[in-house]
XYZ file of N, CA and C in Angstrom:
483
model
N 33.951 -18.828 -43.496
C 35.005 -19.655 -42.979
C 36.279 -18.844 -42.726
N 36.755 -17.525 -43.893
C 37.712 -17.350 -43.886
C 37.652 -16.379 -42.552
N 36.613 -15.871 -42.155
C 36.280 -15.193 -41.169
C 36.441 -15.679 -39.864
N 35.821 -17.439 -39.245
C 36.101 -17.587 -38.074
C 37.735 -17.688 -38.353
N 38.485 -18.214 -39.343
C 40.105 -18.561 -39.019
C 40.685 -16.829 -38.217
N 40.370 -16.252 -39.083
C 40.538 -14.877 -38.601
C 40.559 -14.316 -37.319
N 38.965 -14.712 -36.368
C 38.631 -14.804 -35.085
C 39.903 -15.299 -34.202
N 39.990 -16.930 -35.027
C 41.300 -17.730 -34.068
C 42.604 -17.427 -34.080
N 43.269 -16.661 -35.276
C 44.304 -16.495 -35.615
C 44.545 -15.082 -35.502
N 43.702 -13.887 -35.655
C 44.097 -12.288 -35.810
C 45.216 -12.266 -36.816
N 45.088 -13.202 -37.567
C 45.876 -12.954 -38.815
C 45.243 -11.986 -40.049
N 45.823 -11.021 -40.395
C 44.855 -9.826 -40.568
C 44.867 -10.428 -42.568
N 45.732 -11.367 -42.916
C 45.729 -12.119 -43.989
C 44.354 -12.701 -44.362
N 43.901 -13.274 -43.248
C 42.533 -13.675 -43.260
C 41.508 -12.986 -43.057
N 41.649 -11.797 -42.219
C 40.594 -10.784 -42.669
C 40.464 -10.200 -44.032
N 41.346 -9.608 -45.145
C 41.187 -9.058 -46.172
C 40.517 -9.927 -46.953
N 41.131 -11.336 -46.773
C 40.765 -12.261 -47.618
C 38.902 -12.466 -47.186
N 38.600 -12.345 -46.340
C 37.385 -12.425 -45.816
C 36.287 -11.591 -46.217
N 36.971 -10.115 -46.189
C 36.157 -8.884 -46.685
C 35.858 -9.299 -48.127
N 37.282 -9.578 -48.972
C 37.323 -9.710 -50.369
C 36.450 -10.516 -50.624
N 36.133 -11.685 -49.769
C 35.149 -12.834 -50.269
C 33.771 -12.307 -50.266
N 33.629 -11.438 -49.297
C 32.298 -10.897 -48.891
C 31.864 -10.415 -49.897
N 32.699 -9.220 -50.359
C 32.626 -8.448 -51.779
C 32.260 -8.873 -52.879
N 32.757 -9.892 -52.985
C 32.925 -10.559 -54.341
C 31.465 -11.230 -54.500
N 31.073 -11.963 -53.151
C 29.765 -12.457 -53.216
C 28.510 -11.505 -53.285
N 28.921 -10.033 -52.645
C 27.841 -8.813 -53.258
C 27.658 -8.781 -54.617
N 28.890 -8.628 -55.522
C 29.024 -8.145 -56.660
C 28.240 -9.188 -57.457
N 28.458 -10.867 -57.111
C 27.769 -11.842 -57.877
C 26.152 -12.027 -57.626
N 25.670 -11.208 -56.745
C 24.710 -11.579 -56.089
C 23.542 -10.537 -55.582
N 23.769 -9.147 -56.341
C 22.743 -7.913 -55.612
C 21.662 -8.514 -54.633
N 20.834 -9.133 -55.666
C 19.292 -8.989 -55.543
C 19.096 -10.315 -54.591
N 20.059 -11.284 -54.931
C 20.124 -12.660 -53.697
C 19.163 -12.546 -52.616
N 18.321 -13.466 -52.046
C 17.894 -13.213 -50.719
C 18.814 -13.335 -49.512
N 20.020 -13.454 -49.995
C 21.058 -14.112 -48.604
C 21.811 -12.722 -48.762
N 21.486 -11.482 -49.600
C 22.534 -10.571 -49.498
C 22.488 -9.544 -48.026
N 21.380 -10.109 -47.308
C 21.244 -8.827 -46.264
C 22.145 -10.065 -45.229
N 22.215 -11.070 -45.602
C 23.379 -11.928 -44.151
C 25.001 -11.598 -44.315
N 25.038 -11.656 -46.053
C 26.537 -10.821 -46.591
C 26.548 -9.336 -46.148
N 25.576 -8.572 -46.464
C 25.866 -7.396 -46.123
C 26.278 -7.341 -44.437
N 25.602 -7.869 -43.544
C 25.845 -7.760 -42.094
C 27.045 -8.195 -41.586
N 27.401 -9.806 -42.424
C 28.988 -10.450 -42.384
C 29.598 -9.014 -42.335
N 29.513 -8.848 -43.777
C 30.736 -7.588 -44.253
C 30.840 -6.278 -42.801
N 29.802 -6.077 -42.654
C 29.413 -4.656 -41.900
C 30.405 -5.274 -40.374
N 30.219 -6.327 -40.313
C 30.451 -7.112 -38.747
C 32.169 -7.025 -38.753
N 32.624 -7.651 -39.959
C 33.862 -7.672 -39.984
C 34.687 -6.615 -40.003
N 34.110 -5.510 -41.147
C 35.242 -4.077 -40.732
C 34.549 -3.665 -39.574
N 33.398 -3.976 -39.228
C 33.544 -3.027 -37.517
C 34.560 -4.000 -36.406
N 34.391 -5.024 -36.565
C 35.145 -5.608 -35.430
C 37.084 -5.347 -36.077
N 37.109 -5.191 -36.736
C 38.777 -4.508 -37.566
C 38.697 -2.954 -37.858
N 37.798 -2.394 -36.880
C 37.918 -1.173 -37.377
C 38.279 -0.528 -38.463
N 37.742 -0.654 -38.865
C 38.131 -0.842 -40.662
C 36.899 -0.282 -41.751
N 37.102 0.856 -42.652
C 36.020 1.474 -43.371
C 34.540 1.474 -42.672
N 34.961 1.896 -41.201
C 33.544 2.259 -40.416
C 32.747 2.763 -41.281
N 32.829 4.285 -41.810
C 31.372 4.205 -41.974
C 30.931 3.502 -43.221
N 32.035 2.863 -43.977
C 31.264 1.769 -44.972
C 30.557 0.936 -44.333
N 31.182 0.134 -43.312
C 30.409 -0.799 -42.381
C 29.062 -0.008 -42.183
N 28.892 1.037 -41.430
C 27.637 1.345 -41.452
C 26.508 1.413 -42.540
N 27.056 1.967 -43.310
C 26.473 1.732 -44.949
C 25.722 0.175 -44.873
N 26.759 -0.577 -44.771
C 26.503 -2.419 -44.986
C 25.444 -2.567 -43.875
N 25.853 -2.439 -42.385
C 24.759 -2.932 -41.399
C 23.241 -2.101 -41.920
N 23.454 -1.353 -41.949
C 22.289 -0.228 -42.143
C 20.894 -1.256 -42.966
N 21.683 -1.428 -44.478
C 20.892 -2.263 -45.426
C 20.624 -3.433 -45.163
N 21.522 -3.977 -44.333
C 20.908 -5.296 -44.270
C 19.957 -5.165 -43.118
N 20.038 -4.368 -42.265
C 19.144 -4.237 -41.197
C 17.653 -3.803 -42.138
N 17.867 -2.863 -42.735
C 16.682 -2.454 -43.611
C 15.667 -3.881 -44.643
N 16.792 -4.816 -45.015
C 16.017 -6.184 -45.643
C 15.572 -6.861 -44.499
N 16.154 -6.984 -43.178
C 15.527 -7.896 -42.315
C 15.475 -7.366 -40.871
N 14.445 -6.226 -40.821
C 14.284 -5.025 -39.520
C 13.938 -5.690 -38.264
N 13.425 -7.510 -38.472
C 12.811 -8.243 -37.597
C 14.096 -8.905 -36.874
N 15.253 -9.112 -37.447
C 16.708 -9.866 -37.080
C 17.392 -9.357 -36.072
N 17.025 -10.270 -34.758
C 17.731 -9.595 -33.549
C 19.357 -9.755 -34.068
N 19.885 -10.835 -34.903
C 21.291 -10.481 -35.098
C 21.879 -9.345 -35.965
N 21.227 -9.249 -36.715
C 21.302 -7.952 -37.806
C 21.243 -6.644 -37.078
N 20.227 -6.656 -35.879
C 20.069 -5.494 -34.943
C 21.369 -5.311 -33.915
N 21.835 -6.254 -34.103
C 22.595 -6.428 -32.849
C 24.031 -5.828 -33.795
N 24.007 -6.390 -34.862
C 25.436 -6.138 -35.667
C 25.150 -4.277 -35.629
N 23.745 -3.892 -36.262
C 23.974 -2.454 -36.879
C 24.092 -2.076 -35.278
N 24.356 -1.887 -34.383
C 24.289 -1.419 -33.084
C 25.993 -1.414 -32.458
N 26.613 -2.633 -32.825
C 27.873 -2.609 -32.606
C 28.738 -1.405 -33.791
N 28.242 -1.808 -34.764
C 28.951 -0.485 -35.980
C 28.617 0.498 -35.699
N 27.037 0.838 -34.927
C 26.999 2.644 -34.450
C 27.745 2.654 -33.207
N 28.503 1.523 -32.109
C 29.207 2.199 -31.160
C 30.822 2.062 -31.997
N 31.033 1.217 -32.794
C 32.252 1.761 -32.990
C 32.404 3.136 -33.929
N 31.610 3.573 -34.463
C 31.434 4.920 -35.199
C 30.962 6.130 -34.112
N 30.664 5.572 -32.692
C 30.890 6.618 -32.038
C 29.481 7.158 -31.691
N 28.589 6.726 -32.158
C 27.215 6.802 -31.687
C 26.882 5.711 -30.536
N 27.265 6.121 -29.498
C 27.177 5.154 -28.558
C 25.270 5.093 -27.758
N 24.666 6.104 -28.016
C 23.303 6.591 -27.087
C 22.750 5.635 -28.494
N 22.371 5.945 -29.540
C 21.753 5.465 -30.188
C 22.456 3.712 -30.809
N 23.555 3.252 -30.159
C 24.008 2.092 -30.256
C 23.288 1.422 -28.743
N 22.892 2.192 -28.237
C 22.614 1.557 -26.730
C 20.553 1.000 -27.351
N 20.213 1.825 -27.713
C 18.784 2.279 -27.728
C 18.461 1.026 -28.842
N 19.431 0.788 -30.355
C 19.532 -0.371 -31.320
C 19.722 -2.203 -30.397
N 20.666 -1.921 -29.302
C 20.853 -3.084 -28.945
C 19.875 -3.657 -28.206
N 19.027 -2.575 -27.588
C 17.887 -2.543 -26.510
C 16.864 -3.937 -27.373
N 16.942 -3.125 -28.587
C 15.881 -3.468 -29.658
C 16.020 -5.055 -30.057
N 17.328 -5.318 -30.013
C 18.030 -6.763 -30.711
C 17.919 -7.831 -29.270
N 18.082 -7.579 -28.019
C 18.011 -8.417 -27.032
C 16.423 -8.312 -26.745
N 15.298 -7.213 -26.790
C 14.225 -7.690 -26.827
C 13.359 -8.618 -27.939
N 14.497 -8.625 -28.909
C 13.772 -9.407 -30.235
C 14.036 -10.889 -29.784
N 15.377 -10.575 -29.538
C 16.054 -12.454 -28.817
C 15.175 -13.009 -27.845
N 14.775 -12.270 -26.667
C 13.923 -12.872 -25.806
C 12.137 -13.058 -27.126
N 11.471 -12.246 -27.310
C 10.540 -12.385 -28.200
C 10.475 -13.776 -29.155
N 11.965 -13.897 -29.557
C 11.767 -15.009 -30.123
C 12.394 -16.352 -29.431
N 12.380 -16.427 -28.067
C 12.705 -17.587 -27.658
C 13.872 -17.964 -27.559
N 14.790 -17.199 -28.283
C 16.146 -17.322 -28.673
C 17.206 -16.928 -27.422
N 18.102 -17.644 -26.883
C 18.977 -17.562 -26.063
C 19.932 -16.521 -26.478
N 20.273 -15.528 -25.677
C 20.808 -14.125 -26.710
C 22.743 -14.879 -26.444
N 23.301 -14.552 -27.377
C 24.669 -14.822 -27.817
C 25.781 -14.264 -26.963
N 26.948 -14.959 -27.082
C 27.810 -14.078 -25.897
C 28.533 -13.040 -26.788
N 28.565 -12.938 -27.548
C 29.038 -11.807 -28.931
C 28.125 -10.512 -28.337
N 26.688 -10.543 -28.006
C 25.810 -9.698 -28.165
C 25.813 -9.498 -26.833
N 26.092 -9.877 -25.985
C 26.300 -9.634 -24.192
C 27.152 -8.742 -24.419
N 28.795 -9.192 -25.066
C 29.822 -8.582 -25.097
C 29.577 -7.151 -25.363
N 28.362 -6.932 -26.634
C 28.642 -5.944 -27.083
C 27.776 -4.929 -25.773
N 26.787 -5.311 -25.561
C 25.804 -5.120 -24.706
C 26.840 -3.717 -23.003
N 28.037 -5.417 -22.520
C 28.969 -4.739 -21.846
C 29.723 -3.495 -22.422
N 30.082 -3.483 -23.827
C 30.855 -2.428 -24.276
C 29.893 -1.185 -24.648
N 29.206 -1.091 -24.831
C 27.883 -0.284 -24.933
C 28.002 0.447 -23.774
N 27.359 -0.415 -22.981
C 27.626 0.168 -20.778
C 28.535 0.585 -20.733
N 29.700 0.210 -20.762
C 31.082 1.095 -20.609
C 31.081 2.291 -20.651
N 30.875 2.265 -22.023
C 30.853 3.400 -22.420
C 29.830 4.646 -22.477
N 28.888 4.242 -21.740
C 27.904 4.635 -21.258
C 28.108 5.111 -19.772
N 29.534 4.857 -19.091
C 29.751 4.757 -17.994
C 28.735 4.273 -16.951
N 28.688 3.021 -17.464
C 27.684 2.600 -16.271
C 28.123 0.956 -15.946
N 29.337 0.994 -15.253
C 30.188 0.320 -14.864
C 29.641 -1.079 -14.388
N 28.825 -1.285 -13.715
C 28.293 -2.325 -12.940
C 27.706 -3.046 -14.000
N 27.256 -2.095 -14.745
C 26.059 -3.156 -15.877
C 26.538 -3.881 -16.957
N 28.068 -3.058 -17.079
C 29.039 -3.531 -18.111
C 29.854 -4.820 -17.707
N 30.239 -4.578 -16.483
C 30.967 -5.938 -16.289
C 29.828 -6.931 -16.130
N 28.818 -6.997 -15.425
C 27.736 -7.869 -15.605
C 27.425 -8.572 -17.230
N 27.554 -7.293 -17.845
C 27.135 -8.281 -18.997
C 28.291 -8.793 -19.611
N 29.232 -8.413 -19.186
C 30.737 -9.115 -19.617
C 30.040 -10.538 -18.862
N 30.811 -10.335 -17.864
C 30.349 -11.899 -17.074
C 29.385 -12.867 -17.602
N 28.151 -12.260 -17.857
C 27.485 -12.938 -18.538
C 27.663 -13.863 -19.945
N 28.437 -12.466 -20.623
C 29.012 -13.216 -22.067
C 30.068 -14.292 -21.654
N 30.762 -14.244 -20.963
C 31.699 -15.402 -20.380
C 31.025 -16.810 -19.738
N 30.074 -16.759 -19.087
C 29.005 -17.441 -18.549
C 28.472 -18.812 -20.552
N 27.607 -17.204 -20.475
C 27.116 -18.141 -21.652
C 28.025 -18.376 -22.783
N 29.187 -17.690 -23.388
C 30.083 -18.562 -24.101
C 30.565 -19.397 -23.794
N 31.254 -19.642 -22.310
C 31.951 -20.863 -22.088
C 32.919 -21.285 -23.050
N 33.161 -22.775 -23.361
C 34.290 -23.398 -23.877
C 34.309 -22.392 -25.181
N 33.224 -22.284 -25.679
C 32.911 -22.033 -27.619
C 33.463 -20.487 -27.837
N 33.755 -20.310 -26.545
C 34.906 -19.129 -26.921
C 36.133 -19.052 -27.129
N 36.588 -17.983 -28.516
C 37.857 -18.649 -28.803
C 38.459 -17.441 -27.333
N 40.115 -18.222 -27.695
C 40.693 -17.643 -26.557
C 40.948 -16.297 -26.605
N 41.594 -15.489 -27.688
C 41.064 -14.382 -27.925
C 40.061 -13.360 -27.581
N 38.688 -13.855 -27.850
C 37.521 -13.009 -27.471
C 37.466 -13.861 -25.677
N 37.738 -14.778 -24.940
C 37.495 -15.016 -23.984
C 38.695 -14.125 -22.926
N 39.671 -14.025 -23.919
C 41.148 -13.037 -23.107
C 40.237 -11.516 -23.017
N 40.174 -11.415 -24.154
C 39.376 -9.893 -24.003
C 38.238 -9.675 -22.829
N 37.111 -10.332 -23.095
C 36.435 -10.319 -22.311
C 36.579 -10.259 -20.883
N 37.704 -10.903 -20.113
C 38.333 -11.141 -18.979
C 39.185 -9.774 -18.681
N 39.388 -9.150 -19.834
C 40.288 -8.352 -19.269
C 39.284 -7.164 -19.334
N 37.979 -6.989 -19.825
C 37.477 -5.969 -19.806
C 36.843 -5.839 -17.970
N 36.191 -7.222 -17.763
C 35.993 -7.284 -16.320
C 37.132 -7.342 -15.265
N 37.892 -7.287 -15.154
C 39.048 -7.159 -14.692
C 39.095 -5.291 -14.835
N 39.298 -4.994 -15.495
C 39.464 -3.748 -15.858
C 38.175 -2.333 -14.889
N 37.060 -3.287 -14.947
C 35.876 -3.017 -14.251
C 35.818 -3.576 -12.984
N 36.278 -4.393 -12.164
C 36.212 -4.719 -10.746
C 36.463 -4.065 -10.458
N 36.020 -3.481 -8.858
C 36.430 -2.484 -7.586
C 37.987 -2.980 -7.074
């Protein structure tokens, strides 16, 4: 919870408080079966706050390792290897997480488009990036906060001829 307020607000009050909660629920909870969804929360949140990257990697890593089948888990450890700068092998992870989404029937997320576009970017492969921007805009629609829908707009914008 304390996490989407965070999303809506970029009140960075609510991120610490968010991490801290995360933490706290590791510490009560090793062996939990829900610890590889905490670990990915956690991993998701300092990567999207740039924040103790390669701890985040640490976090996505394991939880990817409890649930190797989780196109979202794939999709999270893939965003933490492009913000740590492994962008070829963040491209090759995400490959993996949108063929799991289609595999399982599952309509892939505009979070995971997004990342999909930022991946391409940086991949310099311009066309494919704003496409999948667009796309993430497409399929988020309203349920995007304004924030990630400002961003998104300005990344395609940024990418038009």
């Amino acid at each position: 919870m304390l996490a989407g307020v965070y999303e809506k607000t970029s009140d960075k009050n609510y991120l610490k408080a968010a991490i801290a909660e995360y933490e706290s629920l590791l510490a009560k909870m090793p062996n939990n079966t829900h610890v590889a969804t905490v670990l990915n929360n956690l991993a998701y949140l300092l990567a999207e706050s740039d924040e103790r990257l390669s701890e985040a990697l640490g976090f996505a890593k394991r939880s990817l390792e409890m649930k190797p089948d989780s196109p979202g888990m794939l999709d999270t450890y893939a965003f933490v290897l492009l913000k740590n700068g492994n962008v070829t092998e963040a491209a090759n992870i995400l490959t993996a997480a949108l063929q799991r989404f289609k595999q399982d029937g599952v309509p892939v997320p505009a979070e995971v488009l997004e990342h999909k576009g930022m991946i391409k970017e940086q991949l310099g492969e311009k066309q494919e990036a704003r496409a999948a921007y667009e796309e993430a805009l497409n399929v988020g629609g309203q349920s995007l906060s304004q924030k990630t829908k400002q961003r998104i707009e300005r990344a395609v914008a940024r990418l038009s001829p």
